[in-house]
Coordinates of C-alpha atoms in Angstrom, one line a residue:
Chain J
M1425 CA 16.2 49.7 19.6
I1426 CA 18.7 47.1 19.5
S1427 CA 19.7 45.6 23.3
E1428 CA 23.1 43.6 23.6
R1429 CA 24.5 41.9 26.3
V1430 CA 28.3 43.9 26.8
A1431 CA 29.3 42.0 30.1
E1432 CA 27.8 39.8 32.4
D1433 CA 25.6 42.1 33.7
A1434 CA 25.1 44.8 31.6
L1435 CA 22.8 45.3 28.7
L1436 CA 23.4 48.1 25.5
V1437 CA 20.5 49.8 24.3
R1438 CA 21.5 51.8 21.2
F1439 CA 18.9 53.9 19.4
E1440 CA 19.4 54.1 15.7
D1441 CA 17.6 58.0 15.2
A1442 CA 19.5 59.7 12.7
D1443 CA 19.0 62.7 14.8
L1444 CA 21.0 62.6 18.0
R1445 CA 18.2 64.7 19.6
A1446 CA 15.7 62.4 18.8
A1447 CA 18.4 59.3 20.0
A1448 CA 19.0 61.2 23.5
A1449 CA 15.1 61.4 24.1
R1450 CA 14.3 58.0 23.4
A1451 CA 17.4 57.1 25.5
H1452 CA 16.3 59.3 28.2
A1453 CA 12.3 58.1 27.9
L1454 CA 13.9 54.5 28.3
A1455 CA 15.5 55.0 31.4
T1456 CA 12.7 57.1 33.0
V1457 CA 10.8 53.5 32.7
L1458 CA 13.5 51.5 34.0
E1459 CA 14.8 53.6 36.9
G1460 CA 13.5 52.3 39.8
E1461 CA 13.0 48.6 38.3
P1462 CA 14.4 46.6 40.9
D1463 CA 16.2 44.3 38.5
I1464 CA 17.7 47.5 37.7
E1465 CA 21.2 48.7 39.1
E1466 CA 22.2 51.8 37.3
L1467 CA 21.6 53.5 33.6
V1468 CA 24.0 55.4 32.0
P1469 CA 23.3 57.4 28.9
G1470 CA 25.5 57.1 26.3
A1471 CA 24.8 60.1 22.6
A1472 CA 22.5 57.2 21.1
S1473 CA 22.9 54.7 23.9
L1474 CA 21.7 53.4 27.2
L1475 CA 24.0 51.1 29.2
V1476 CA 21.6 49.3 31.8
L1477 CA 23.7 47.9 34.6
T1478 CA 21.5 45.2 35.9
R1479 CA 21.6 42.9 39.3
R1480 CA 23.5 39.9 39.4
G1481 CA 21.9 37.1 37.9
S1482 CA 19.0 39.2 36.1
A1483 CA 20.2 40.6 32.8
D1484 CA 18.3 37.7 30.6
A1485 CA 15.0 38.9 32.5
V1486 CA 15.9 42.9 31.8
A1487 CA 16.3 41.8 28.2
A1488 CA 13.5 39.9 27.6
A1489 CA 11.4 42.6 29.5
L1490 CA 13.1 45.2 27.0
E1491 CA 11.8 43.5 23.7
R1492 CA 8.5 44.3 25.4
V1493 CA 9.0 47.8 26.6
E1494 CA 7.4 50.2 23.8
T1495 CA 9.7 52.9 23.5
P1496 CA 7.3 55.8 24.6
M1497 CA 8.0 59.0 24.0
P1498 CA 6.0 61.1 27.1
P1499 CA 5.9 64.6 26.6
R1500 CA 8.1 65.4 29.9
S1501 CA 8.4 68.9 30.9
A1502 CA 12.4 68.6 31.3
T1503 CA 14.2 70.8 33.6
A1504 CA 15.6 73.8 31.9
H1505 CA 18.2 75.6 32.7
E1506 CA 19.3 79.2 31.2
I1507 CA 23.2 79.8 31.5
A1508 CA 25.1 82.9 31.3
V1509 CA 28.3 82.7 29.0
R1510 CA 31.2 85.2 28.5
W1511 CA 31.5 84.9 24.9
N1512 CA 35.6 85.6 25.5
G1513 CA 36.8 82.0 24.0
P1514 CA 40.1 81.9 22.5
D1515 CA 38.6 79.6 19.3
L1516 CA 35.3 82.2 18.8
A1517 CA 37.0 84.1 16.1
E1518 CA 38.4 80.9 14.0
I1519 CA 35.1 79.3 14.1
A1520 CA 33.2 82.3 13.2
Q1521 CA 35.3 82.4 10.3
L1522 CA 35.4 78.6 9.6
T1523 CA 31.5 78.5 9.8
G1524 CA 31.0 81.5 7.7
R1525 CA 29.9 84.2 10.0
T1526 CA 30.9 87.1 12.2
P1527 CA 31.6 86.3 15.9
S1528 CA 28.4 87.9 16.8
A1529 CA 26.1 86.2 14.2
L1530 CA 27.6 83.1 15.9
I1531 CA 27.1 84.2 19.3
E1532 CA 23.4 84.7 17.8
V1533 CA 22.9 81.1 16.7
L1534 CA 24.1 79.7 20.0
T1535 CA 21.6 81.6 22.4
A1536 CA 18.9 80.9 19.8
T1537 CA 19.7 77.1 19.7
P1538 CA 17.7 74.6 22.1
F1539 CA 19.8 72.6 23.8
T1540 CA 19.1 69.0 25.5
V1541 CA 21.6 67.2 27.7
A1542 CA 22.2 64.1 26.1
F1543 CA 24.5 62.5 28.5
V1544 CA 26.8 63.2 31.6
G1545 CA 30.7 61.7 30.8
F1546 CA 34.2 62.4 30.2
Q1547 CA 34.4 64.1 33.7
P1548 CA 32.0 64.0 36.6
G1549 CA 29.1 66.6 35.8
F1550 CA 30.5 67.3 32.1
P1551 CA 27.7 67.8 29.9
Y1552 CA 27.2 66.2 26.3
L1553 CA 24.3 69.1 24.8
V1554 CA 22.9 68.2 21.3
G1555 CA 21.3 70.3 19.2
L1556 CA 24.1 72.2 17.4
P1557 CA 22.9 73.2 14.1
P1558 CA 25.4 70.9 11.4
E1559 CA 26.8 74.0 9.8
L1560 CA 28.8 74.1 13.3
H1561 CA 29.8 70.6 13.8
V1562 CA 33.6 71.5 13.7
P1563 CA 36.3 69.3 14.5
R1564 CA 38.7 69.0 17.2
L1565 CA 41.7 70.6 17.6
A1566 CA 44.4 68.2 16.3
S1567 CA 46.6 68.3 19.6
P1568 CA 44.3 69.1 22.4
R1569 CA 45.4 71.6 24.7
T1570 CA 47.1 71.3 27.9
L1571 CA 44.8 72.7 29.9
V1572 CA 41.6 73.6 29.1
P1573 CA 39.8 76.1 32.0
A1574 CA 37.0 74.9 34.6
G1575 CA 33.9 76.3 33.0
S1576 CA 34.7 76.7 29.5
F1577 CA 31.8 76.6 27.2
A1578 CA 33.1 74.4 24.0
I1579 CA 32.0 72.9 21.0
A1580 CA 33.2 69.6 19.0
G1581 CA 31.5 67.7 16.5
P1582 CA 28.1 67.1 17.0
F1583 CA 27.9 68.1 20.6
A1584 CA 28.5 71.5 22.7
G1585 CA 29.9 71.1 26.5
I1586 CA 31.3 72.5 29.4
Y1587 CA 34.3 72.0 31.5
P1588 CA 33.3 71.5 35.5
F1589 CA 36.8 70.8 36.1
A1590 CA 40.1 72.3 34.6
S1591 CA 41.7 69.4 32.9
P1592 CA 43.4 68.6 28.9
G1593 CA 41.1 68.9 26.0
G1594 CA 40.6 69.5 22.6
W1595 CA 37.3 71.0 22.1
R1596 CA 37.2 74.5 20.0
L1597 CA 36.0 77.2 23.2
L1598 CA 34.1 79.6 23.0
G1599 CA 33.1 81.4 26.1
E1600 CA 33.3 80.9 30.0
T1601 CA 30.8 80.3 32.4
D1602 CA 30.5 80.7 36.4
I1603 CA 28.0 77.8 36.8
A1604 CA 28.9 74.7 39.2
L1605 CA 28.4 72.2 37.1
F1606 CA 29.0 69.4 39.8
D1607 CA 28.7 69.3 43.5
A1608 CA 29.8 66.0 45.0
Q1609 CA 27.8 67.4 48.1
R1610 CA 24.2 67.3 46.4
V1611 CA 22.4 64.1 45.0
P1612 CA 22.2 63.8 42.2
P1613 CA 25.9 65.5 41.8
A1614 CA 25.3 66.6 38.3
L1615 CA 23.5 70.2 37.9
L1616 CA 22.8 69.1 34.5
R1617 CA 21.2 65.7 33.7
P1618 CA 20.1 64.0 30.7
G1619 CA 17.3 65.1 29.2
D1620 CA 17.6 68.6 30.7
A1621 CA 16.6 71.4 28.5
V1622 CA 19.2 74.1 28.2
R1623 CA 19.4 77.7 26.6
L1624 CA 22.6 80.1 26.7
R1625 CA 22.8 83.8 26.8
Chain P
M811 CA 42.4 59.4 67.0
S812 CA 44.5 59.1 64.0
V813 CA 47.2 58.7 61.4
R814 CA 50.1 60.8 60.1
V815 CA 51.6 60.4 56.8
V816 CA 55.3 61.1 57.0
R817 CA 56.0 60.1 53.6
P818 CA 53.3 59.2 51.4
G819 CA 54.8 56.5 48.5
A820 CA 54.6 56.6 45.0
F821 CA 50.6 56.9 44.9
T822 CA 48.4 56.2 48.2
T823 CA 44.4 56.3 48.0
V824 CA 41.9 56.0 50.2
Q825 CA 39.5 53.5 48.8
D826 CA 36.7 51.5 50.2
L827 CA 34.6 49.1 48.0
G828 CA 33.4 51.8 45.2
R829 CA 31.1 54.5 44.7
F830 CA 27.8 53.2 42.8
G831 CA 24.7 54.5 41.3
H832 CA 26.1 58.0 40.4
R833 CA 27.6 57.2 36.7
A834 CA 24.7 59.4 34.9
S835 CA 26.4 62.5 36.7
G836 CA 29.5 61.0 35.1
V837 CA 31.3 59.7 38.6
P838 CA 33.0 56.7 38.3
P839 CA 33.2 53.7 40.2
A840 CA 36.4 54.2 41.6
G841 CA 37.4 51.9 44.8
A842 CA 40.1 49.3 45.5
M843 CA 41.1 47.9 42.0
D844 CA 41.5 44.5 44.0
P845 CA 38.4 44.9 46.1
R846 CA 38.8 40.9 46.8
A847 CA 42.0 42.2 48.5
A848 CA 41.0 45.0 50.2
R849 CA 38.0 43.3 51.8
A850 CA 40.7 40.2 53.3
A851 CA 42.5 42.9 54.7
N852 CA 39.8 44.5 56.7
R853 CA 39.0 40.8 57.6
L854 CA 42.4 40.5 59.1
V855 CA 41.9 43.3 61.2
G856 CA 38.7 42.6 62.5
N857 CA 36.9 44.6 60.2
P858 CA 33.7 45.0 58.4
E859 CA 34.7 44.2 54.7
D860 CA 33.8 47.7 53.2
L861 CA 35.8 50.0 55.6
A862 CA 38.2 52.3 54.2
V863 CA 41.7 50.9 53.5
L864 CA 44.8 52.7 51.9
E865 CA 45.9 51.1 48.1
L866 CA 49.5 51.3 47.7
T867 CA 51.6 51.7 44.3
L868 CA 54.9 51.1 43.7
S869 CA 55.9 51.9 47.0
G870 CA 54.4 52.5 50.4
P871 CA 53.9 55.3 52.7
E872 CA 55.5 55.6 56.0
L873 CA 53.2 56.1 58.4
V874 CA 52.4 57.1 62.6
F875 CA 49.3 55.9 64.1
A876 CA 48.5 58.3 67.2
R877 CA 47.5 54.7 69.1
D878 CA 47.7 51.1 69.2
S879 CA 47.1 49.7 65.8
W880 CA 46.3 46.0 64.4
I881 CA 47.3 46.7 60.7
A882 CA 47.1 43.6 57.8
I883 CA 48.6 44.2 54.4
T884 CA 47.0 42.3 51.1
G885 CA 48.4 42.2 47.6
A886 CA 52.1 43.0 46.9
S887 CA 54.5 42.6 49.9
A888 CA 51.7 41.2 51.9
R889 CA 51.7 41.0 55.9
G890 CA 49.3 39.4 58.3
A891 CA 48.0 41.1 61.1
F892 CA 50.3 42.8 63.7
C893 CA 50.3 45.4 66.2
L894 CA 51.9 48.2 65.7
P895 CA 52.3 50.7 69.3
A896 CA 51.1 54.2 68.8
G897 CA 54.2 56.8 67.9
E898 CA 56.3 53.4 66.1
P899 CA 56.8 54.5 62.4
L900 CA 55.6 52.0 59.7
A901 CA 57.7 52.4 56.9
V902 CA 56.2 49.9 54.3
G903 CA 59.1 50.8 51.4
R904 CA 58.9 49.5 47.9
L905 CA 56.6 46.5 47.3
S906 CA 57.6 43.1 46.3
G907 CA 55.9 41.1 44.4
G908 CA 53.4 43.2 42.6
P909 CA 52.7 46.8 42.0
R910 CA 49.9 47.6 44.9
A911 CA 48.8 46.6 48.2
W912 CA 45.8 47.1 50.4
L913 CA 46.8 48.1 54.0
A914 CA 44.1 47.9 56.7
V915 CA 43.7 49.4 60.2
D916 CA 41.1 48.2 62.6
G917 CA 38.6 51.0 63.1
G918 CA 39.4 51.7 59.3
F919 CA 40.5 55.1 57.8
D920 CA 37.5 57.1 58.6
V921 CA 37.8 59.7 55.9
P922 CA 34.1 61.0 55.5
L923 CA 31.6 59.4 53.1
V924 CA 30.7 61.2 50.2
L925 CA 27.6 60.2 47.6
G926 CA 27.7 56.6 49.9
S927 CA 31.5 55.6 49.7
R928 CA 35.2 56.7 51.1
S929 CA 37.2 56.0 47.9
T930 CA 38.9 58.6 45.9
S931 CA 37.6 60.3 43.1
P932 CA 40.3 62.5 41.4
R933 CA 38.6 63.6 38.5
G934 CA 36.0 65.2 40.4
G935 CA 38.4 65.9 43.4
F936 CA 36.1 64.5 46.0
G937 CA 36.0 61.6 48.6
G938 CA 39.1 59.8 50.2
F939 CA 41.3 62.1 51.3
E940 CA 40.6 66.0 50.1
G941 CA 40.1 64.4 46.8
R942 CA 43.0 63.3 46.2
A943 CA 46.4 60.8 46.6
L944 CA 47.9 61.2 50.3
R945 CA 51.0 63.6 50.8
A946 CA 53.7 64.2 53.2
G947 CA 51.9 65.9 56.6
D948 CA 48.5 64.7 56.0
V949 CA 46.5 63.5 59.1
L950 CA 43.6 60.8 58.4
P951 CA 41.0 60.3 60.9
L952 CA 40.7 57.0 62.1
G953 CA 37.7 54.8 63.3
R954 CA 37.2 53.3 66.3
A955 CA 38.5 49.2 66.4
S956 CA 34.8 47.4 67.2
R957 CA 36.1 43.4 67.2
P958 CA 39.3 42.1 68.1
P959 CA 41.4 40.7 64.7
G960 CA 40.0 38.4 62.8
S961 CA 41.2 35.7 60.4
A962 CA 41.2 35.7 56.6
P963 CA 41.9 32.6 54.0
A964 CA 45.5 33.7 52.9
F965 CA 45.3 36.3 50.1
L966 CA 47.4 34.8 47.4
L967 CA 48.8 37.4 44.9
E968 CA 48.3 36.7 41.6
R969 CA 50.5 37.6 38.9
P970 CA 48.1 37.4 35.9
V971 CA 49.3 36.5 32.4
T972 CA 45.9 35.5 30.3
L973 CA 42.9 37.7 31.0
R974 CA 39.5 36.1 30.0
V975 CA 37.2 38.0 27.8
L976 CA 34.0 38.4 26.5
A977 CA 33.2 40.0 22.9
G978 CA 33.4 43.7 23.3
A979 CA 30.6 46.0 22.2
Q980 CA 32.4 47.0 18.5
A981 CA 34.1 43.0 18.6
P982 CA 32.2 42.8 15.0
L983 CA 32.8 45.5 13.6
F984 CA 37.0 44.8 14.1
S985 CA 38.4 42.7 11.0
D986 CA 38.9 39.1 11.5
S987 CA 42.6 39.3 11.2
A988 CA 42.3 42.0 13.7
R989 CA 40.4 39.6 16.2
T990 CA 42.7 36.9 15.7
L991 CA 46.0 39.7 16.2
F992 CA 44.6 40.9 19.5
L993 CA 43.7 37.0 21.1
E994 CA 47.3 35.6 19.9
S995 CA 49.7 38.4 20.2
A996 CA 52.1 39.1 23.5
W997 CA 51.4 42.1 24.6
R998 CA 52.8 44.2 27.3
V999 CA 51.9 46.6 29.9
S1000 CA 52.5 50.1 29.1
P1001 CA 54.7 52.9 32.0
A1002 CA 51.8 54.9 30.8
S1003 CA 49.3 52.7 33.0
D1004 CA 47.0 53.9 36.0
R1005 CA 44.2 53.6 37.5
C1006 CA 42.1 55.0 34.7
G1007 CA 43.4 52.8 32.3
L1008 CA 46.2 50.0 31.2
R1009 CA 48.0 50.5 28.2
L1010 CA 49.1 48.0 26.4
E1011 CA 52.6 47.9 23.9
G1012 CA 52.6 45.3 20.9
P1013 CA 51.3 44.8 17.5
A1014 CA 49.2 48.3 16.0
L1015 CA 45.8 46.2 15.6
P1016 CA 43.7 47.5 12.7
S1017 CA 41.2 49.7 14.6
A1018 CA 37.4 49.8 13.7
A1019 CA 35.4 52.5 12.9
G1020 CA 37.9 55.0 12.1
G1021 CA 38.5 54.8 16.3
E1022 CA 36.1 56.6 17.1
L1023 CA 32.2 56.1 17.5
L1024 CA 29.7 57.7 19.3
S1025 CA 30.3 58.0 23.2
E1026 CA 28.8 54.9 25.0
G1027 CA 28.5 54.0 28.5
V1028 CA 31.6 52.1 29.0
L1029 CA 32.7 49.4 32.1
P1030 CA 36.0 48.7 33.8
G1031 CA 37.9 45.7 32.1
A1032 CA 36.8 46.9 28.4
V1033 CA 39.3 46.3 25.8
Q1034 CA 39.2 50.1 24.0
V1035 CA 41.4 50.3 20.8
P1036 CA 41.6 54.1 19.7
A1037 CA 43.1 54.7 16.2
G1038 CA 46.5 54.2 17.2
G1039 CA 45.9 50.4 17.6
S1040 CA 47.3 50.2 20.9
P1041 CA 44.2 49.2 23.2
I1042 CA 43.6 50.4 26.5
L1043 CA 41.6 48.2 29.5
L1044 CA 39.2 50.9 31.5
G1045 CA 40.0 51.1 35.3
P1046 CA 37.7 52.0 37.9
D1047 CA 39.1 55.4 37.8
G1048 CA 38.3 55.7 33.6
P1049 CA 35.7 57.7 32.4
V1050 CA 31.9 56.4 32.3
T1051 CA 31.5 56.8 29.3
G1052 CA 34.1 56.4 25.9
G1053 CA 34.0 56.5 22.3
Y1054 CA 37.0 54.2 21.4
P1055 CA 35.6 51.4 19.4
K1056 CA 35.9 48.1 22.3
I1057 CA 36.9 44.6 20.4
A1058 CA 36.4 42.7 24.1
Q1059 CA 35.4 43.0 27.6
V1060 CA 37.5 41.1 30.6
I1061 CA 35.1 39.0 32.5
A1062 CA 33.7 40.2 35.6
V1063 CA 36.3 37.7 38.0
D1064 CA 39.1 39.0 36.0
V1065 CA 38.5 42.4 36.3
P1066 CA 40.0 42.7 39.7
L1067 CA 43.6 40.9 38.2
L1068 CA 44.3 44.2 36.6
A1069 CA 45.3 45.7 39.9
H1070 CA 48.2 43.3 39.5
L1071 CA 49.6 44.2 36.4
A1072 CA 52.7 46.4 36.7
P1073 CA 54.3 48.0 33.5
G1074 CA 56.1 45.6 31.6
D1075 CA 54.2 42.6 32.4
P1076 CA 53.1 40.1 30.0
V1077 CA 49.7 39.7 29.2
R1078 CA 47.5 37.4 26.8
F1079 CA 43.9 37.6 26.0
S1080 CA 41.8 34.1 25.8
R1081 CA 38.1 34.3 24.6
V1082 CA 35.2 32.9 26.6
S1083 CA 31.8 32.3 26.4
L1084 CA 29.6 34.4 28.2
D1085 CA 28.1 30.6 30.0
E1086 CA 31.4 30.2 31.0
A1087 CA 32.1 33.8 32.4
L1088 CA 29.0 33.3 34.3
R1089 CA 29.9 29.9 35.9
L1090 CA 33.2 31.3 36.6
R1091 CA 31.7 34.1 38.8
E1092 CA 29.0 31.3 40.5
C1093 CA 32.3 29.4 41.7
A1094 CA 34.0 32.3 42.7
C1095 CA 33.4 33.8 46.7

């Protein structure tokens, strides 16, 4: 665990784990320890990091405290979500071919994969899911689509994700969901939160 | 009581001092791009500093208030508090002296609080007025004025030429020559700039790590360098996480200055120490 001052009131903690799922678990475990501490204003998980926003004037004290924190890995009972996907994405056939399997074999792998929400970003409520088998890590489109429909399930690199809102996007679209990922009237507004477990069907 | 939008202006949004505490759900802070100016506008009309104001961009709206109102404008086309009779149109027109202004009314623009703020969140389509910039025909509710107009220190419009920066989270990954080029070049603000980010035109900076890293939490004022080499200064509506290497971070007291940079404006960067940044902030009110 390496912590670095990146702004007056911000520390970035990086996790060096090679495996993104392990890094996400450590970031989440640290966030759980820090949450609610009086010197902490906000915690922003990343792919293998945690951005710690501190109360004005507290960054030095928090940095010192971080040195002493044991990075615990509590066997936490994660909130589990099962998400129904209609496997009709425009890139499904191409990605199946690219990864040397039939579309139905690709769907089988995806529905058998236990995903973890590493972080939420890009759009409000957009979950970055880790756990994708390495053989399904595919590059993004060289030129992004101008419009990806809301609810699209997609993969790119080591991540899978679901678009809460229609937007431009370069991820490979494998299916659609009806899940409401973001509700501004709810606290917290994102349905899928860092550390949550996700299964597709 | 309410206000009707006759013409919306180029890009007019409802903003307060920002929405905090929901970055982990992917919600950017939003808020007035220069919160000092929004606070000053509120003080001028006797409001608490955190009431919602309108943020105006390049050209202002035409508005008709249904009640007698105290109005103040800070930033570009600044105007101290004046009383506008009910029904008399207020046409702000093209802003002069800068790209942005903040318009306050006594009692504030009383849109609903969403996740603790009245600021507009265009990415999520919520907050402000229906989660979007104003359009002709919109009718916004006004709050009840509680205090007589006050006074505020004259809010001077600053056209920043130099932004002071700390080393960015990935500064060590950039070559010495890239860091030197960044600090010694005269940059220009690109027309493709908005509240999400200001794009800069200038020499192509050799990026680091192929221009792409694992996404991590980012803050307004971060200077990101994508593979193409044109830096992007992150604004208050930008995403909460990003994967572009960051060569620098604008210091806290200078982040509000991004609001006053217009397309075509020149901008330079100078490196300061963390101690200096902290000291400058203690001086700032």
